[in-house]
Coordinates of C-alpha atoms in Angstrom, one line a residue:
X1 CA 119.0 149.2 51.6
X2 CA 120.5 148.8 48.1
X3 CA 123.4 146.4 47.1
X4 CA 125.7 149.3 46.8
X5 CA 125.0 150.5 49.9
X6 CA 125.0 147.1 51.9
X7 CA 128.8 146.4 49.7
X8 CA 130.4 150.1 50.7
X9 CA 132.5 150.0 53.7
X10 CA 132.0 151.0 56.9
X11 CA 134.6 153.8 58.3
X12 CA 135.2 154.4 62.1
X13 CA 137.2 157.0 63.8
X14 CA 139.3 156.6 67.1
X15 CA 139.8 158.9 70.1
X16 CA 143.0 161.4 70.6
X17 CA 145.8 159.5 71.9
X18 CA 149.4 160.6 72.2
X19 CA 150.8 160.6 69.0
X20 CA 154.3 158.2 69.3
X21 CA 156.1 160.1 66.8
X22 CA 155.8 163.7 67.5
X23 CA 156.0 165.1 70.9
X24 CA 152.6 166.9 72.6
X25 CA 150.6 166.2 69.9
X26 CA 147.8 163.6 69.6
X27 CA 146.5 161.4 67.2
X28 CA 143.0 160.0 65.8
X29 CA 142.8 157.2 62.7
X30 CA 140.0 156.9 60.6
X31 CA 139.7 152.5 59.6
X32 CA 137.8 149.9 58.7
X33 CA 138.0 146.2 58.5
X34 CA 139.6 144.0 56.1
X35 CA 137.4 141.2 55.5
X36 CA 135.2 138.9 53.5
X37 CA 136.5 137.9 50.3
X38 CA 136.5 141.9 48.6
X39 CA 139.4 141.9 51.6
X40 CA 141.9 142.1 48.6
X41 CA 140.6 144.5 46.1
X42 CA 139.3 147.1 49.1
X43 CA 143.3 146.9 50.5
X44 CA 144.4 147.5 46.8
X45 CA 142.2 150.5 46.9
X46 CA 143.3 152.0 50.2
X47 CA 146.5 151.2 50.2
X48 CA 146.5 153.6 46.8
X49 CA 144.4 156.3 49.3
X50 CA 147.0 156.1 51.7
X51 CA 145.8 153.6 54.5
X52 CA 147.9 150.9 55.9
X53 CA 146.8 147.5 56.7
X54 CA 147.0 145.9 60.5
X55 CA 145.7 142.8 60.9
X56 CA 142.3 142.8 59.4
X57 CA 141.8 147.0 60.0
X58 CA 142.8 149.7 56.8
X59 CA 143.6 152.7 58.8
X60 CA 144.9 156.5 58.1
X61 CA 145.5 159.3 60.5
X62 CA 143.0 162.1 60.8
X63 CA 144.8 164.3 62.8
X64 CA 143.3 167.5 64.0
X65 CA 145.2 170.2 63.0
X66 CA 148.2 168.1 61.7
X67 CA 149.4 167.0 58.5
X68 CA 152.8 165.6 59.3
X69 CA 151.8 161.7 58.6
X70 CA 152.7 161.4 54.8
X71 CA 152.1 158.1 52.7
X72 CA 155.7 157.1 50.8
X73 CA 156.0 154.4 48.1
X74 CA 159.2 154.2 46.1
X75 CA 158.7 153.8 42.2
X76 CA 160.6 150.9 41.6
X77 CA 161.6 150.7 38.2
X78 CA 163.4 154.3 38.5
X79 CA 164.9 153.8 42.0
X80 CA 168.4 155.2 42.4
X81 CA 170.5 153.0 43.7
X82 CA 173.4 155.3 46.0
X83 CA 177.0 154.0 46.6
X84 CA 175.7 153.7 50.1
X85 CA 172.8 151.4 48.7
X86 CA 175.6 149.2 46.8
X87 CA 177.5 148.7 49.7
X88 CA 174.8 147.9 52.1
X89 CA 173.5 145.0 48.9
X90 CA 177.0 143.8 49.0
X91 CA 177.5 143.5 52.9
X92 CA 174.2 141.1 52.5
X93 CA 174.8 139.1 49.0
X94 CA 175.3 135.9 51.3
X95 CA 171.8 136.2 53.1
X96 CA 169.5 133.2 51.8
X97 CA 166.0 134.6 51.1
X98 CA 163.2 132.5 51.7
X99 CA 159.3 133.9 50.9
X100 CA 157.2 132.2 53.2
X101 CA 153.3 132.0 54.2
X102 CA 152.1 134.7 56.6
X103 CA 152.0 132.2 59.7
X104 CA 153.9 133.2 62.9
X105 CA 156.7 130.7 64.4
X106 CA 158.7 130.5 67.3
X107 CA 161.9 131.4 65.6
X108 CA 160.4 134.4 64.3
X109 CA 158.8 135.8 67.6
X110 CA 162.2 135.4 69.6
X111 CA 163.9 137.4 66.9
X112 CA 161.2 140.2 67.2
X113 CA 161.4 139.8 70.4
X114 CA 165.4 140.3 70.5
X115 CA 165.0 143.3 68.0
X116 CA 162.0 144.9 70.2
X117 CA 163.9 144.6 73.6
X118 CA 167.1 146.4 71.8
X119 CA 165.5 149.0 69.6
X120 CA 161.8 150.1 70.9
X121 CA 162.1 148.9 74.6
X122 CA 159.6 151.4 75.4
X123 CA 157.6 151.9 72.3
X124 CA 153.6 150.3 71.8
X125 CA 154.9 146.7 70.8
X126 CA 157.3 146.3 73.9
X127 CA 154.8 144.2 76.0
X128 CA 153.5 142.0 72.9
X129 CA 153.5 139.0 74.1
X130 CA 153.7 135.8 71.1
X131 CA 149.8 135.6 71.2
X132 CA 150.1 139.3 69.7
X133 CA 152.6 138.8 67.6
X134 CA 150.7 135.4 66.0
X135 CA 148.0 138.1 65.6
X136 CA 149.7 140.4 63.8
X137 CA 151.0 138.0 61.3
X138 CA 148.1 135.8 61.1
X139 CA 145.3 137.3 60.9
X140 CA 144.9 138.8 57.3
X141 CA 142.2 138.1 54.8
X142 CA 144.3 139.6 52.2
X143 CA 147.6 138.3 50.3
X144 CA 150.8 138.3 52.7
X145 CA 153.7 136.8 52.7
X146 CA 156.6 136.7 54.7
X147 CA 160.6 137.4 53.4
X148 CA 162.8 135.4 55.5
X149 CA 167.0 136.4 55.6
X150 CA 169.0 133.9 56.6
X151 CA 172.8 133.5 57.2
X152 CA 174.4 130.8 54.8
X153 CA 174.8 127.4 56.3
X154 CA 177.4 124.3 55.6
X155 CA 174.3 123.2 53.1
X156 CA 173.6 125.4 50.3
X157 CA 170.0 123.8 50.2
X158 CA 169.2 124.7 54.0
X159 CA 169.3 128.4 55.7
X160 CA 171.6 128.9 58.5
X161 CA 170.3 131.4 61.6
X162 CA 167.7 133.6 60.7
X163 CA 168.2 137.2 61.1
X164 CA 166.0 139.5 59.6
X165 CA 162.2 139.3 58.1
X166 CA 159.6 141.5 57.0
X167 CA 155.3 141.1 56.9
X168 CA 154.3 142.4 53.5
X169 CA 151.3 142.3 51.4
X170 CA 151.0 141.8 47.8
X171 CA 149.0 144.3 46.2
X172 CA 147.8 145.0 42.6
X173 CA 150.2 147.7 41.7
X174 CA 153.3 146.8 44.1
X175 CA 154.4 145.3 47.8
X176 CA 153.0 147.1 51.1
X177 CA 156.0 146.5 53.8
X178 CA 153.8 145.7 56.7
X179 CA 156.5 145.4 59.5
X180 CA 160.1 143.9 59.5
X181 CA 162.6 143.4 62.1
X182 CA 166.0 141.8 62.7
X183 CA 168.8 141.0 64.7
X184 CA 170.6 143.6 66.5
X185 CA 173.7 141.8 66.9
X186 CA 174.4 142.3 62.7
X187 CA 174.2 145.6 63.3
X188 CA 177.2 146.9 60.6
X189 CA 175.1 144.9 58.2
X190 CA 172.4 148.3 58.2
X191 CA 169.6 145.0 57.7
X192 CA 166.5 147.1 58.2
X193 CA 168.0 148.9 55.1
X194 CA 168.8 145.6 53.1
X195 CA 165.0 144.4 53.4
X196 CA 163.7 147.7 51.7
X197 CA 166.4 147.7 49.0
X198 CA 165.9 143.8 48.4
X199 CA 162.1 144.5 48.5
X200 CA 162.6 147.2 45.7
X201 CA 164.6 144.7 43.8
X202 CA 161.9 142.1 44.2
X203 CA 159.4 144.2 42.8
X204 CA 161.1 145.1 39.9
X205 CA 161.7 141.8 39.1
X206 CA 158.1 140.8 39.4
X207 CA 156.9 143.8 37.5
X208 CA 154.9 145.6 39.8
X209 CA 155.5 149.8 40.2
X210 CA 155.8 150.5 43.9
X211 CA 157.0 149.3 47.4
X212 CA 154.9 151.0 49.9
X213 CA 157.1 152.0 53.0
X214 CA 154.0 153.7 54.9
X215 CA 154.2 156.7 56.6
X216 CA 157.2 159.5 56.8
X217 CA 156.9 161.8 59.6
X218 CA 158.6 165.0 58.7
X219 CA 160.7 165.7 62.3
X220 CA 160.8 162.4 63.6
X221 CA 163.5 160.8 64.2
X222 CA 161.9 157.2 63.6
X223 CA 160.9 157.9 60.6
X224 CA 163.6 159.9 58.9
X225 CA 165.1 156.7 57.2
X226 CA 162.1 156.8 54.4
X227 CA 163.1 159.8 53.1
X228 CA 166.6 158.0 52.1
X229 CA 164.5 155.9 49.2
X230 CA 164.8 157.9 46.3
X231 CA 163.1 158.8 43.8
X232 CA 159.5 158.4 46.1
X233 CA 156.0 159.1 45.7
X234 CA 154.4 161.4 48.7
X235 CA 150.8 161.5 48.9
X236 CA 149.6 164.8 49.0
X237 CA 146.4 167.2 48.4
X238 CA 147.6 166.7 44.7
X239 CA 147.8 163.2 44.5
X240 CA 151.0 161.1 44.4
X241 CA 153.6 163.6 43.6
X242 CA 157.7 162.9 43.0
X243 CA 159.9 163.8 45.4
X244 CA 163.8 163.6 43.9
X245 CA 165.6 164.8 46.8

């Protein structure tokens, strides 16, 4: 077998299952694993080809007959920022922002756990237990980090109660959101919002071109938020294409 060969991925595909976004429909993925140290520069590549990372698996749907998962990364040097963007940045200015390694703690799982119970009671992650949830930020060959939001404290040096976070991976051209979730008891503070927008403001800063926000699923409810990022990229038969509105 030649080098090439022995060095080229391996790509799997999964039985139907019922898809969780669109109603009587099922869905396959196509994936492969995420390891070794080419873990990086494969999940660069992917990421670009519309996969996602989970754990240590890239994965895309390969739906039959369906075409409604699209991949959605927001340019970030030409991102518009709305009046409803502005006043979501302001309701948050007093957050403390810490970047952390990807290792899972305590105070992070009972605040996923909080946000789970509240918003996706019965969705896939409901029965994850912390063992899970260790696994999901752990185990990663690639570059991740974890953003952690914080309510001011008495000491300006030291974060108060934390409130929101989100997995992401660093990536050649940009930041890949991974998963984030928050308190729901800040609820006026729209904080799944203020993660995306301060993600998009990180990346800008750091020079890198996109924030991947994963998939939009045109009529789901879920995912309807994504298409609120604007300008954004949309993966299509074409390639990355602009979407403006």
């Amino acid at each position: 077998m030649s080098v090439e060969r022995q060095n080229f991925p391996q790509f799997f595909i999964t039985a139907p299952a019922p898809c969780p976004y669109l109603t009587g429909m099922f869905e396959r993925k196509v994936f492969t694993h995420l390891i070794g140290h080419e873990a990086g520069s494969l999940n660069d590549t992917l990421s670009q080809g519309g996969f996602r990372r989970s754990q240590n698996i890239a994965y895309r749907p390969a739906c039959d007959g369906c075409g409604a998962c699209v991949s959605v990364r927001v340019p970030a040097r030409s991102f518009r920022w709305s009046k409803s963007f502005r006043r979501t940045w302001a309701l948050n200015v007093d957050l403390k922002l810490k970047i952390v390694p990807a290792k899972a703690t305590s105070e992070q799982y009972s605040l996923f756990r909080a946000y789970i119970d509240s918003r996706h009671s019965e969705g896939g992650m409901a029965d994850m237990s912390v063992l899970d949830f260790a696994a999901m930020v752990d185990e990663s060959f690639v570059e991740t980090r974890i953003a952690e939001y914080r309510l001011p404290s008495a000491e300006r040096s030291i974060g108060g109660e934390l409130v929101a976070a989100v997995l992401f991976d660093v990536l050649e051209d940009g930041l890949s959101l991974i998963y984030s979730f928050f308190s729901p008891d800040f609820a006026s503070r729209s904080l799944g919002t203020y993660m995306i927008l301060d993600s998009i403001s990180r990346a800008e800063r750091m020079g890198m071109s996109h924030v991947y926000l994963g998939y939009w699923v045109q009529g789901s409810s879920k995912m309807a938020y994504k298409a609120r990022f604007l300008p954004q990229e949309r993966l299509t038969r074409e390639g990355w294409t602009r979407f403006d509105e």
